[in-house]
Short mmCIF file of N, CA and C in Angstrom, two decimals:
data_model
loop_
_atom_site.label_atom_id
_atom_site.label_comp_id
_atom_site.label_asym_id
_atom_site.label_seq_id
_atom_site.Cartn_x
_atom_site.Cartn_y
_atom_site.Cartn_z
N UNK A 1 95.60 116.39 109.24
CA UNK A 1 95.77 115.08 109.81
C UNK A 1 95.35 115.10 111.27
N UNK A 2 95.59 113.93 111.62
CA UNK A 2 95.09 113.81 113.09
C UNK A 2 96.26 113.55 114.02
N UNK A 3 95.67 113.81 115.52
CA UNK A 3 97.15 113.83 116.39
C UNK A 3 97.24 111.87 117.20
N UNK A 4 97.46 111.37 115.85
CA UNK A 4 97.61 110.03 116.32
C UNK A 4 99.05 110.04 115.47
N UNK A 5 99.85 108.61 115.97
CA UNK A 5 101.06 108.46 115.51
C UNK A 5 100.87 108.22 113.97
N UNK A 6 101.67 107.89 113.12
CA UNK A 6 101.12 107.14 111.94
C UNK A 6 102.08 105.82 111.98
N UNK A 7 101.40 105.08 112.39
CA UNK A 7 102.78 103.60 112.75
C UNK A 7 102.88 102.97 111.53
N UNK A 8 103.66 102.65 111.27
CA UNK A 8 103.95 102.05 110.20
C UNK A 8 105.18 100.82 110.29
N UNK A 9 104.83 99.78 109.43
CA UNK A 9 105.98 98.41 109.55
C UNK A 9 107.08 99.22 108.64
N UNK A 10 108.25 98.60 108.64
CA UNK A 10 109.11 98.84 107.89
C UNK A 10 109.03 98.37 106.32
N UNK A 11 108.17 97.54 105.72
CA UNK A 11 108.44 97.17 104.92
C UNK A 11 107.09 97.99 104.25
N UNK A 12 105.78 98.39 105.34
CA UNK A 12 104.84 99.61 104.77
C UNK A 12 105.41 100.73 104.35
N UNK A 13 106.59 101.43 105.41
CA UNK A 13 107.31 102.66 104.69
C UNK A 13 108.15 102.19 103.77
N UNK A 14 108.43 101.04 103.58
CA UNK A 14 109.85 100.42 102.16
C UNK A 14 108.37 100.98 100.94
N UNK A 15 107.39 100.32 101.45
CA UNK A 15 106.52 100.46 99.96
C UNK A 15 106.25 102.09 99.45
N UNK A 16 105.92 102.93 100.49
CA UNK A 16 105.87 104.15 100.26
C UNK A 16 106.48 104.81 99.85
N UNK A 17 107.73 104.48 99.93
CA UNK A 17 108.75 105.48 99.63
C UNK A 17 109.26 104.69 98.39
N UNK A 18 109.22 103.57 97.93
CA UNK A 18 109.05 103.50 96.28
C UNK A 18 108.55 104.05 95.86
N UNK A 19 106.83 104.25 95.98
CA UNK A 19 105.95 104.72 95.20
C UNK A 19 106.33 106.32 95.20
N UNK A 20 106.32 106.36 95.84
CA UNK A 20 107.43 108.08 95.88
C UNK A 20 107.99 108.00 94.87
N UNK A 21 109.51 107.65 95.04
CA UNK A 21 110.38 107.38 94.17
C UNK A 21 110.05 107.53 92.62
N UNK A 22 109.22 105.85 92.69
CA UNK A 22 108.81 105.66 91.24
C UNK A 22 107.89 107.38 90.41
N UNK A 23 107.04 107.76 91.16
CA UNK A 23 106.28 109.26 90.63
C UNK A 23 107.34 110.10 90.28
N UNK A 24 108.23 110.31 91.40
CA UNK A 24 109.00 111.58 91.67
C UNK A 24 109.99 111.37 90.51
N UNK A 25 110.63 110.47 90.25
CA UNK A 25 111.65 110.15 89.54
C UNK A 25 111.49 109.47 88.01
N UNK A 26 110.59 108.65 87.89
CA UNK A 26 110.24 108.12 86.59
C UNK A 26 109.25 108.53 85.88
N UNK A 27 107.54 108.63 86.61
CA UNK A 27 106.31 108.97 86.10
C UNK A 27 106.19 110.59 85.50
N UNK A 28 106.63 111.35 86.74
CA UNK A 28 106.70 112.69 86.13
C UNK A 28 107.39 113.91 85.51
N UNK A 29 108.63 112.95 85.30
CA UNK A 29 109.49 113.70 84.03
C UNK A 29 108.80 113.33 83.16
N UNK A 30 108.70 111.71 82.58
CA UNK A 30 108.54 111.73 81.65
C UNK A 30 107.09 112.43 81.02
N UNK A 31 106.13 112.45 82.08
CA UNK A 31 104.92 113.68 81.51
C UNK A 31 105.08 114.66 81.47
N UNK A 32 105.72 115.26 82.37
CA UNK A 32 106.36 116.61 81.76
C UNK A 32 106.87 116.60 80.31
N UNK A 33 107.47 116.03 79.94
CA UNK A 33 108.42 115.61 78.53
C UNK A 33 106.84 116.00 77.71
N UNK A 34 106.54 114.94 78.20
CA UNK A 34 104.76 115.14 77.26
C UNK A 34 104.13 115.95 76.82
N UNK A 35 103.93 116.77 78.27
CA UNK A 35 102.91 117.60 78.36
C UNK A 35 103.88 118.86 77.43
N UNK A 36 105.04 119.22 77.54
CA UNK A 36 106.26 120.01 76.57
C UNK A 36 105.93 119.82 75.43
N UNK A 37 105.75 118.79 74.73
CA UNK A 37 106.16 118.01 73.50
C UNK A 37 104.72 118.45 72.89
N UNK A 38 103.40 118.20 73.72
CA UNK A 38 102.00 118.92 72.88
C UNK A 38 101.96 120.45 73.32
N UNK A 39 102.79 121.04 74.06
CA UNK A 39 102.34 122.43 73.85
C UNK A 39 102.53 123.28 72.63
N UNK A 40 103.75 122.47 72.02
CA UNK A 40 104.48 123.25 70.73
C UNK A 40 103.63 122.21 70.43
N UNK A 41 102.81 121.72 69.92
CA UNK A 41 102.16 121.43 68.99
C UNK A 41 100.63 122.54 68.07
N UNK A 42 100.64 123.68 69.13
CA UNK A 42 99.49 124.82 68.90
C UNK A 42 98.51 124.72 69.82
N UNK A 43 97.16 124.73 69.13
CA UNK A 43 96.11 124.88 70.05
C UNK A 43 96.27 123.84 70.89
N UNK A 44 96.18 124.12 72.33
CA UNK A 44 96.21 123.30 73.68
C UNK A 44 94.43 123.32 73.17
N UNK A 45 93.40 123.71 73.31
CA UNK A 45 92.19 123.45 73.64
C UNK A 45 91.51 121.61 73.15
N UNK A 46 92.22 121.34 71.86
CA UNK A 46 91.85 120.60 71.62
C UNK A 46 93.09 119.27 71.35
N UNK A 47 93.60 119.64 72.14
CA UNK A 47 94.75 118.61 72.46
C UNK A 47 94.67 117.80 73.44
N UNK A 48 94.47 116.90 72.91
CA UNK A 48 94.45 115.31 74.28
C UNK A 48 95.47 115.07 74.66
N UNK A 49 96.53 114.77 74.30
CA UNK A 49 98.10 114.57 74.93
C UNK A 49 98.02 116.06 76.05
N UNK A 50 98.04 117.36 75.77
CA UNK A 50 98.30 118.01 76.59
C UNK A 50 96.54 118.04 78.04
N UNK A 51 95.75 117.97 77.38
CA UNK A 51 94.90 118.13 78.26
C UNK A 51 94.52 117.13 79.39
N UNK A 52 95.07 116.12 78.82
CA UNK A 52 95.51 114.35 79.55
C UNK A 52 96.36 114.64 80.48
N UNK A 53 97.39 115.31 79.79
CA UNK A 53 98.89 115.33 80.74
C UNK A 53 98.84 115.49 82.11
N UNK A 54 98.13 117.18 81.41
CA UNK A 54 98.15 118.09 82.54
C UNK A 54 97.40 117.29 83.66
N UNK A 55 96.41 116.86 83.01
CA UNK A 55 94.98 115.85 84.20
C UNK A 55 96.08 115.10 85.09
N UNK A 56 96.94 114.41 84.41
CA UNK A 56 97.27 112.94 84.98
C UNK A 56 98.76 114.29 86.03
N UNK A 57 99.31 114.86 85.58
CA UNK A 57 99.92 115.78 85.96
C UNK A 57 99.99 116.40 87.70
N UNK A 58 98.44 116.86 87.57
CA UNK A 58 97.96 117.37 89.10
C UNK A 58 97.38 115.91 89.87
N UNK A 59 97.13 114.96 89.21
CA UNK A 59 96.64 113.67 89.57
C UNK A 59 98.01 113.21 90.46
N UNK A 60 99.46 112.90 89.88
CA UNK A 60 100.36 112.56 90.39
C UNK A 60 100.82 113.56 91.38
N UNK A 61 101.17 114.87 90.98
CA UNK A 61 101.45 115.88 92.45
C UNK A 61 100.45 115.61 93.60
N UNK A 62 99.27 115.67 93.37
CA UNK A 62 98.32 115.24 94.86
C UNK A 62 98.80 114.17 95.39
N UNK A 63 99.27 113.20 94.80
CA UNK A 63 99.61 112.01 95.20
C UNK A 63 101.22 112.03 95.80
N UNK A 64 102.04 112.87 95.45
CA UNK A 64 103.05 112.86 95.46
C UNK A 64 103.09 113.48 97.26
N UNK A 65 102.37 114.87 97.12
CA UNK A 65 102.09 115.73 98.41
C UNK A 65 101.74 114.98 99.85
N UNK A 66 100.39 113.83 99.49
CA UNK A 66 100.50 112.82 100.35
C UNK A 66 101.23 111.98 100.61
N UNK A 67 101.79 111.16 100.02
CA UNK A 67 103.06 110.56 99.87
C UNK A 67 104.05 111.04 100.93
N UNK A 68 104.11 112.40 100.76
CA UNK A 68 105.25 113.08 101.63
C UNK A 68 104.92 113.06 102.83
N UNK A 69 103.57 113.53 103.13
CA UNK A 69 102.95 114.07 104.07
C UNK A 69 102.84 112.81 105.18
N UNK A 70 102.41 111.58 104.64
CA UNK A 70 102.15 109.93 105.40
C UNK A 70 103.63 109.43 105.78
N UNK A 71 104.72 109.88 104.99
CA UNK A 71 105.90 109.40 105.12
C UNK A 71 107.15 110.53 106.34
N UNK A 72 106.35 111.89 106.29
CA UNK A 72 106.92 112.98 107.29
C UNK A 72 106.42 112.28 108.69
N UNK A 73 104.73 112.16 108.85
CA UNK A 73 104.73 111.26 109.98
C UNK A 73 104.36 110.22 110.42
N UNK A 74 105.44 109.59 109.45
CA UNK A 74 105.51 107.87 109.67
C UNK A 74 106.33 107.93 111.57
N UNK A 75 105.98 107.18 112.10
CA UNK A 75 106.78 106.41 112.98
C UNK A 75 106.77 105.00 112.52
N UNK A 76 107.79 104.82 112.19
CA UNK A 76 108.10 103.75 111.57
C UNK A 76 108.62 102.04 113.26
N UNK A 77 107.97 101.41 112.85
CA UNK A 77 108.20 100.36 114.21
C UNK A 77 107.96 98.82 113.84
N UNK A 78 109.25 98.48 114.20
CA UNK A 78 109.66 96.57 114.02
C UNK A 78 109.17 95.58 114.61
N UNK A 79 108.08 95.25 114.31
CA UNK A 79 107.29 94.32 115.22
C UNK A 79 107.60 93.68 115.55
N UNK A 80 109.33 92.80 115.09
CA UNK A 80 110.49 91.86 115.17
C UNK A 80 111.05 92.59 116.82
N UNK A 81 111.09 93.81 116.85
CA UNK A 81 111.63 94.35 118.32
C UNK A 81 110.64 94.31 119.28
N UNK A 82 109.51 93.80 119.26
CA UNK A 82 108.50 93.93 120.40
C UNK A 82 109.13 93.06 121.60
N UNK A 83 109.02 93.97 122.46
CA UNK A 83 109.70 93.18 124.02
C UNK A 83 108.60 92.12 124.52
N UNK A 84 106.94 92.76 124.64
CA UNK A 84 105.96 91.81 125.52
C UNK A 84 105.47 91.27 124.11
N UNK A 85 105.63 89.81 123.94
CA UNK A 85 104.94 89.09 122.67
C UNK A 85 104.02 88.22 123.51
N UNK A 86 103.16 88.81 124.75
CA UNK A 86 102.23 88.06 125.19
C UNK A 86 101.39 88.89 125.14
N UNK A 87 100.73 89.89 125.06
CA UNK A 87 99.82 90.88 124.74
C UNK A 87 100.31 91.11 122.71
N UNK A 88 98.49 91.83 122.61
CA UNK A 88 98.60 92.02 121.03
C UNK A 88 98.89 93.63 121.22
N UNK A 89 100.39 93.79 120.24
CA UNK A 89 100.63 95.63 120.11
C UNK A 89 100.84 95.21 118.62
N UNK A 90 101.19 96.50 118.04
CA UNK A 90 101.44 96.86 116.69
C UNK A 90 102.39 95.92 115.82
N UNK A 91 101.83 95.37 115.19
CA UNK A 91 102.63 94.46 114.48
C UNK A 91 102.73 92.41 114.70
N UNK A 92 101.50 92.40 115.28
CA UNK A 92 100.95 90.89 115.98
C UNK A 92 100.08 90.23 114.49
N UNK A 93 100.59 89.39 114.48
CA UNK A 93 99.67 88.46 113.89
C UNK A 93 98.96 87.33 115.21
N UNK A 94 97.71 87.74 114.73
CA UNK A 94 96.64 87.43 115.57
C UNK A 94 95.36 86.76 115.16
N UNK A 95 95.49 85.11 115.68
CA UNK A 95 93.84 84.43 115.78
C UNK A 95 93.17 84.51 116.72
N UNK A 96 92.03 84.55 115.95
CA UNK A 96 90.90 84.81 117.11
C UNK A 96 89.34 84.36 116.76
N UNK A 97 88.86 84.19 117.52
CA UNK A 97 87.54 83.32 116.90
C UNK A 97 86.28 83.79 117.67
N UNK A 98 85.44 83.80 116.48
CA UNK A 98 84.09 84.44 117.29
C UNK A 98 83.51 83.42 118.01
N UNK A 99 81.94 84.26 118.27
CA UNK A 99 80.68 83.19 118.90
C UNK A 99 80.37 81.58 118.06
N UNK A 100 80.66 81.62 117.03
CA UNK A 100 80.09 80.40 116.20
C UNK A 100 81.68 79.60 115.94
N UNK A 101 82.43 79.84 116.42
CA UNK A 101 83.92 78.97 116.46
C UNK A 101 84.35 79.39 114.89
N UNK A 102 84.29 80.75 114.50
CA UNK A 102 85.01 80.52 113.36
C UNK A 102 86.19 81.61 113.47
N UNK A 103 87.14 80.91 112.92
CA UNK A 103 88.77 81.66 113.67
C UNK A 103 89.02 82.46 112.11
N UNK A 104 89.63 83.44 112.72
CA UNK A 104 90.26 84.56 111.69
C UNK A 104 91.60 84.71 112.03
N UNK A 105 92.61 84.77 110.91
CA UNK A 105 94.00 85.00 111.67
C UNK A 105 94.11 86.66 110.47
N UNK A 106 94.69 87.58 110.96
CA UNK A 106 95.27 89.26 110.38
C UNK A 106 96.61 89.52 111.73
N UNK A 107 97.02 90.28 110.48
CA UNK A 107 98.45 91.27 111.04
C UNK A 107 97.49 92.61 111.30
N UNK A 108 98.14 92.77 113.10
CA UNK A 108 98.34 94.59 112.88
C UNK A 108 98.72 95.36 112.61
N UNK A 109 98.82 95.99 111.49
CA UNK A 109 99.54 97.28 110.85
C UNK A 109 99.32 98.30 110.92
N UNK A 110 100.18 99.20 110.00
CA UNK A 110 99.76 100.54 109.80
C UNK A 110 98.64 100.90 108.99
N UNK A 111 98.16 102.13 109.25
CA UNK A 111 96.83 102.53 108.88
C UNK A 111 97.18 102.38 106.86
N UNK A 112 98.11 103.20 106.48
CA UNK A 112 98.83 103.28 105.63
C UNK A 112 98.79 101.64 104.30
N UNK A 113 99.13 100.52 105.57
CA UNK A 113 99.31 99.20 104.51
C UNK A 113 98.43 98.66 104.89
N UNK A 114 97.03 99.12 105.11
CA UNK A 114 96.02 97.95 105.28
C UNK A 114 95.43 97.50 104.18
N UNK A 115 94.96 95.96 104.34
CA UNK A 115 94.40 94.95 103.03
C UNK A 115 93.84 94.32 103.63
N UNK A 116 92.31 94.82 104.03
CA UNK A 116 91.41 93.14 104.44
C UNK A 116 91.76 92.31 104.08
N UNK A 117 91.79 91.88 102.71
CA UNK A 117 91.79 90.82 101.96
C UNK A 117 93.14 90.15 102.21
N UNK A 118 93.87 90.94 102.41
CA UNK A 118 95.40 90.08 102.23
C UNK A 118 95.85 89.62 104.21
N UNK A 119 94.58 90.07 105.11
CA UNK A 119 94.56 89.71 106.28
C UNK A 119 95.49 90.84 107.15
N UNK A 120 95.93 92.18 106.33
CA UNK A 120 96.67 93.11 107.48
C UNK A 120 95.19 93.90 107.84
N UNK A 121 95.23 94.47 108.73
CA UNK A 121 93.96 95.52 109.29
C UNK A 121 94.73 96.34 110.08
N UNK A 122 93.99 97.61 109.54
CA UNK A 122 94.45 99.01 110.20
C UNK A 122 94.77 99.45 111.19
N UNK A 123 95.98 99.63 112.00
CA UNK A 123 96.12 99.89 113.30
C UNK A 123 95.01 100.57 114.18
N UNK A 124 94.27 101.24 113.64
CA UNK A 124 92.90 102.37 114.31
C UNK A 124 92.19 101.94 113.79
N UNK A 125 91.88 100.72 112.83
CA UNK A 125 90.02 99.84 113.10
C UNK A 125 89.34 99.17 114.61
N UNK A 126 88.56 99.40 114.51
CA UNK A 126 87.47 99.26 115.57
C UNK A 126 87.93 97.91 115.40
N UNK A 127 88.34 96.73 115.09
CA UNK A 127 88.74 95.41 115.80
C UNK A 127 90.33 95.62 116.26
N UNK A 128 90.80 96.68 115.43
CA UNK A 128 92.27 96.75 116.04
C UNK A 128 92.52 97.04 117.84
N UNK A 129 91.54 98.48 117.15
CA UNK A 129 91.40 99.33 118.44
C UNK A 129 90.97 98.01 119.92
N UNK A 130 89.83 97.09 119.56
CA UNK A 130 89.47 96.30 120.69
C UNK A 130 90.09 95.55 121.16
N UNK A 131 91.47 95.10 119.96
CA UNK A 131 92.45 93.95 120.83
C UNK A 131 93.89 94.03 121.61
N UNK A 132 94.05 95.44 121.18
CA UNK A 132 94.81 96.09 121.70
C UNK A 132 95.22 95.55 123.33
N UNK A 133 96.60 95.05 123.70
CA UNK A 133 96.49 94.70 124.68
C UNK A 133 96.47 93.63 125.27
N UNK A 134 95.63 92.53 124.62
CA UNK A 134 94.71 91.54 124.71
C UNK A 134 95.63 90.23 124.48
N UNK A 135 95.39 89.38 125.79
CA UNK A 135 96.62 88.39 126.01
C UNK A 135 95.64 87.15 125.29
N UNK A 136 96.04 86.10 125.26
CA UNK A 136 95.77 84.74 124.55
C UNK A 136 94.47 84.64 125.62
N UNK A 137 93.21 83.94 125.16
CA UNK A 137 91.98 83.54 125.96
C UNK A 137 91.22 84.52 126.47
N UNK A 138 91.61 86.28 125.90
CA UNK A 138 90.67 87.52 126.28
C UNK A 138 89.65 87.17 125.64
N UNK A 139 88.75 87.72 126.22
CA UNK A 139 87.53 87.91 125.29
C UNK A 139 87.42 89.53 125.33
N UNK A 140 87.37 90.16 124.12
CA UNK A 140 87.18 91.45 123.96
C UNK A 140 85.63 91.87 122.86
N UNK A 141 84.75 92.66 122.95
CA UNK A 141 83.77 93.31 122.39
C UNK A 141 84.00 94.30 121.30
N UNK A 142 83.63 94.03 120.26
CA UNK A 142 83.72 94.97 119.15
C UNK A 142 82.49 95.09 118.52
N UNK A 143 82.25 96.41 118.66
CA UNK A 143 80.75 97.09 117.33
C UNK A 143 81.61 97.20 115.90
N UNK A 144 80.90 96.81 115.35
CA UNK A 144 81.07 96.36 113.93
C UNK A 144 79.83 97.05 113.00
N UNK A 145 79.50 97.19 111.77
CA UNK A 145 78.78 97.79 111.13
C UNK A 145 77.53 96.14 111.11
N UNK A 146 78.04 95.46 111.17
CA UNK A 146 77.33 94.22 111.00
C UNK A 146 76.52 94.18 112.13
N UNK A 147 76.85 94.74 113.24
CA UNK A 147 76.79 94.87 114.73
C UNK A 147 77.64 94.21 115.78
N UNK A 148 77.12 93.80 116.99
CA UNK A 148 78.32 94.26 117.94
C UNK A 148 78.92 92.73 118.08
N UNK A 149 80.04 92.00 118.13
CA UNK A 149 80.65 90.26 117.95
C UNK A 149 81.33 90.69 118.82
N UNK A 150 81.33 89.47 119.92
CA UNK A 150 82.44 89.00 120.68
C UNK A 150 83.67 87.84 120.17
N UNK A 151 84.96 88.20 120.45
CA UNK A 151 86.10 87.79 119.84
C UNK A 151 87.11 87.18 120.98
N UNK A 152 87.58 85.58 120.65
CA UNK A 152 88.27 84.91 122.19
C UNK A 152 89.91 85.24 121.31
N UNK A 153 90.84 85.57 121.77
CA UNK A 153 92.45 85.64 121.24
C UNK A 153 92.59 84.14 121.24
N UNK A 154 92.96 83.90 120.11
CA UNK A 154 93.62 82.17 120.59
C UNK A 154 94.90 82.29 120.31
N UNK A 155 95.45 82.90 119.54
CA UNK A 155 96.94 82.88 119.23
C UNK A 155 97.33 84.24 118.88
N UNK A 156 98.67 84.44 119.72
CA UNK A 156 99.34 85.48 119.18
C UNK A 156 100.72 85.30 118.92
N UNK A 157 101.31 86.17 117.56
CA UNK A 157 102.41 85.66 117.06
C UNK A 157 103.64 87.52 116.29
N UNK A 158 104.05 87.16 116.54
CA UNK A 158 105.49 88.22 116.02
C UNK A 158 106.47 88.02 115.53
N UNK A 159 106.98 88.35 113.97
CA UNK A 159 107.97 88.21 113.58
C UNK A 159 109.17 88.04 114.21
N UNK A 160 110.36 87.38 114.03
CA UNK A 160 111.25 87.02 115.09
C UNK A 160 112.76 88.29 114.06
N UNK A 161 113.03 88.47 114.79
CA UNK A 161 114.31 89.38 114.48
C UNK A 161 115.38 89.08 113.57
#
């Protein structure tokens, strides 16, 4: 990993640590059970229940290992507790509008719960990284793969406690 925090909302580590849960506790007994149940069945070589298992088996431990690993260094942080809600920090829902007046509103989150689509973006994306800071009427510069857009803050907003 890298020596950045891993910030995370509270309700990003609520999700993680289900999905934990749910593997650790429901998914992989019961494949174990499985993968038990076709070994006494004889030849493993040509056994799909066991050769599946096992697949889906090391599939869930990798997953499980990360899991641990994103959730050991979570710093977990309440965007509801932010003291300055006039600058954008971790956990801002934020509009902002380019050169051609077209406004975008996203949450800053953790790297962990990002969803373009659902409007959260990654605490360490290159538009995160640029607004960082950035009070209502900044104009801040971001390179983009599209190339490089200038972005005005029009609104910034934070869950209330």
């Amino acid at each position: 990993m890298n020596d950045r925090p891993n910030y995370i909302t509270p309700a990003g580590y609520s999700a993680l640590k289900a999905e934990y849960d749910r593997l650790f506790g429901t998914e992989r007994p019961a494949l174990v059970e499985t993968i038990a149940w076709a070994a006494g069945n004889g030849d493993r070589s040509e056994n799909g229940d066991y050769i599946y298992g096992r697949k889906r088996l090391r599939e869930i431990d990798r997953r499980l290992g990360w899991l641990a690993k994103r959730m050991k260094a979570a710093k977990v942080v309440d965007p509801a507790r932010q003291e300055d809600r006039s600058r954008i920090w971790f956990g801002a829902t934020v509009t902002i509008a380019d050169e051609d007046d077209n406004h975008r509103t996203m949450t800053l989150v953790g790297d962990d719960e990002a969803d373009a689509g659902a409007g959260r973006v990654g605490w360490n994306a290159p538009l995160s990284r640029a607004l960082r800071g950035a009070a209502i009427g900044d104009l801040r510069r971001v390179a983009l793969p599209a190339g490089e857009r200038e972005y005005e803050v029009m609104a910034i907003d934070y869950p209330r406690a």
